[in-house]
XYZ file of N, CA and C in Angstrom:
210
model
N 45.829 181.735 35.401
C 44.706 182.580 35.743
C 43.965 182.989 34.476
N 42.602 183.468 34.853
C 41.797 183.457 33.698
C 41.617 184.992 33.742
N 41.142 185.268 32.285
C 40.813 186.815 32.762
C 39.815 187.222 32.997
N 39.276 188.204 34.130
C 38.039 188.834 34.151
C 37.636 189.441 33.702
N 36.223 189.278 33.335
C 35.877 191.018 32.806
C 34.307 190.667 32.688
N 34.074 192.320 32.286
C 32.609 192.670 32.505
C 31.782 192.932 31.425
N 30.383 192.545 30.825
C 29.873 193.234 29.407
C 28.840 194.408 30.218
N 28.886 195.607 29.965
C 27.997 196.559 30.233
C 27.272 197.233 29.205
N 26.122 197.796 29.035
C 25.319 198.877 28.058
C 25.699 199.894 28.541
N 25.735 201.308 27.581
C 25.475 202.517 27.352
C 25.353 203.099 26.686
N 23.974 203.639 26.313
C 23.792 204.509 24.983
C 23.933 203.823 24.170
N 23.379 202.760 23.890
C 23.010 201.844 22.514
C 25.036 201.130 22.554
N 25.578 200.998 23.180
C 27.113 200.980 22.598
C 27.197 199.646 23.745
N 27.906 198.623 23.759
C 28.532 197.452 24.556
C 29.908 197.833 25.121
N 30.066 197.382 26.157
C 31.783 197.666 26.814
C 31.996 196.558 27.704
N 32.948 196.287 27.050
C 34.129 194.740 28.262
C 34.693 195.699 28.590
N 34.607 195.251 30.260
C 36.151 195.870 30.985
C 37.055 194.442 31.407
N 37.611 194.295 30.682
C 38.514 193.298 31.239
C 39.700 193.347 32.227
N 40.239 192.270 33.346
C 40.773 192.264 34.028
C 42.234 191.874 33.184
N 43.443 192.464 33.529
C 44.452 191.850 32.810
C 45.032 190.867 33.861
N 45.950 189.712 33.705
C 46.891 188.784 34.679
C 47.555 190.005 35.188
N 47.818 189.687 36.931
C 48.586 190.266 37.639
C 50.395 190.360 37.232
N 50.723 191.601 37.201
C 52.110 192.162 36.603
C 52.913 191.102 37.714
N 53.993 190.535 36.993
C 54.825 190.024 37.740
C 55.710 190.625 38.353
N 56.304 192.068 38.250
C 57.167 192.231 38.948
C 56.181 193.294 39.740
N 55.109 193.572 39.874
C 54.739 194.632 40.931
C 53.385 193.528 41.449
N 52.530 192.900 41.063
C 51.548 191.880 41.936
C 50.414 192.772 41.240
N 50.542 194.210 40.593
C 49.485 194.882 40.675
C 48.033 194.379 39.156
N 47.519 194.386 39.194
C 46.084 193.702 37.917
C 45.430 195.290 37.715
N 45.613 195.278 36.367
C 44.772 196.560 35.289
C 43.790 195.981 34.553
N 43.530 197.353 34.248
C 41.764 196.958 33.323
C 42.300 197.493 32.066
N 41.413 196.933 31.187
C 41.314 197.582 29.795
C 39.728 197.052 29.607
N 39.211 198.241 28.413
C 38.269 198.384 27.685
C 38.154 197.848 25.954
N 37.139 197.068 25.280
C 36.707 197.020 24.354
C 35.130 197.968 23.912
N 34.638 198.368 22.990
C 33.678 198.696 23.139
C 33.094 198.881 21.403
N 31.641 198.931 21.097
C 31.044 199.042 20.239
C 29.670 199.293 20.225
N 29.158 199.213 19.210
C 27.373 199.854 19.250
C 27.000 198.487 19.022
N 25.468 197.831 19.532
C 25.040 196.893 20.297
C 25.314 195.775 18.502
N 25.456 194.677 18.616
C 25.731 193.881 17.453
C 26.589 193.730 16.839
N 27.982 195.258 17.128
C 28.601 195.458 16.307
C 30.346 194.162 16.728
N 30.979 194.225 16.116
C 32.677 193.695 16.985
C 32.838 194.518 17.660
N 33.528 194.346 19.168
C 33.823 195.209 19.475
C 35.441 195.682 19.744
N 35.840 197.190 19.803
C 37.532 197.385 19.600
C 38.055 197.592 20.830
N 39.137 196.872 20.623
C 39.957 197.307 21.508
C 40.632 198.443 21.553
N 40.335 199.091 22.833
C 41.427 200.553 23.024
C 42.866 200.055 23.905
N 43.685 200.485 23.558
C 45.158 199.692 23.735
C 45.412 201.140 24.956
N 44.694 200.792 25.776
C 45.665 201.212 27.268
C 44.921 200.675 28.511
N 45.420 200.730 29.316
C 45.021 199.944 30.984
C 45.127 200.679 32.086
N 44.020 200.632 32.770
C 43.921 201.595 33.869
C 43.895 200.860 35.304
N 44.284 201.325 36.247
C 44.147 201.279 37.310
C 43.810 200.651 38.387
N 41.873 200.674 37.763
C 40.788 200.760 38.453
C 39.470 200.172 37.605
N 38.485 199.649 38.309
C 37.348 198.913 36.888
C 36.627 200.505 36.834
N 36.683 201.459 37.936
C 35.655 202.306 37.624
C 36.511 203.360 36.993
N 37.730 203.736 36.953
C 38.449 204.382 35.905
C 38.407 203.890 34.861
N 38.438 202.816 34.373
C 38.642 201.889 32.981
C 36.635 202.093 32.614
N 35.844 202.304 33.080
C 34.330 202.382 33.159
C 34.246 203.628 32.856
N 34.667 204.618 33.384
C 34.401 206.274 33.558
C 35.463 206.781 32.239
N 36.062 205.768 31.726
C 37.135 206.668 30.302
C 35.977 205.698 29.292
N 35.587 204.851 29.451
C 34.435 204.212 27.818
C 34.041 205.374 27.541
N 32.553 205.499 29.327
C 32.004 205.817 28.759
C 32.081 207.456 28.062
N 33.044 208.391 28.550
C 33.668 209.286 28.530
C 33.750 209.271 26.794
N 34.521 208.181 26.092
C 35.095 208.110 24.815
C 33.651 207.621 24.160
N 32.602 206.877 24.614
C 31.094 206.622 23.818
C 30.695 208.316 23.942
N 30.528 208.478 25.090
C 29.974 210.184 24.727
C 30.483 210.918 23.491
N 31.954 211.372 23.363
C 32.375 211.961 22.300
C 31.889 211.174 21.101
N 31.924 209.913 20.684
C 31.509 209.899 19.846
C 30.203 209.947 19.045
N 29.509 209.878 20.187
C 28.212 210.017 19.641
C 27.892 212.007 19.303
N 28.823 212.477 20.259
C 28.779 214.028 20.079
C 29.315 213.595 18.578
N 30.517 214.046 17.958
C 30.837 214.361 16.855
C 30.481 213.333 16.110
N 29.018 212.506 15.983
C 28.330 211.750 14.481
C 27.189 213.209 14.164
């Protein structure tokens, strides 16, 4: 299986939500996030959620703060 995922804008910043391969011992598939400002590489945040719109609603959550404390 291949992995899914999504490129979205917000606030000048890029975000993959990627799909991870389904867990073998539970069947269940998580998301994780990369993200950066438009051009830039973008990083990986090392945790996996749930849901694409939980894994969507913590970016952009973590782009907000940072643009608060520049």
């Amino acid at each position: 299986m291949t992995n899914r995922y999504e490129i979205t804008e917000y606030k000048g910043y890029s975000i993959q939500i990627k799909q991870t391969p389904e867990d073998k011992m539970t069947g269940e598939k998580y998301w994780t996030f990369s993200f950066g400002k438009n051009g830039q590489p973008l990083l990986p945040v090392g945790k996996t959620y749930g849901g694409y719109e939980v894994a969507l609603a913590e970016a952009k959550k973590l782009i907000d703060r940072q643009i608060t404390n520049q």
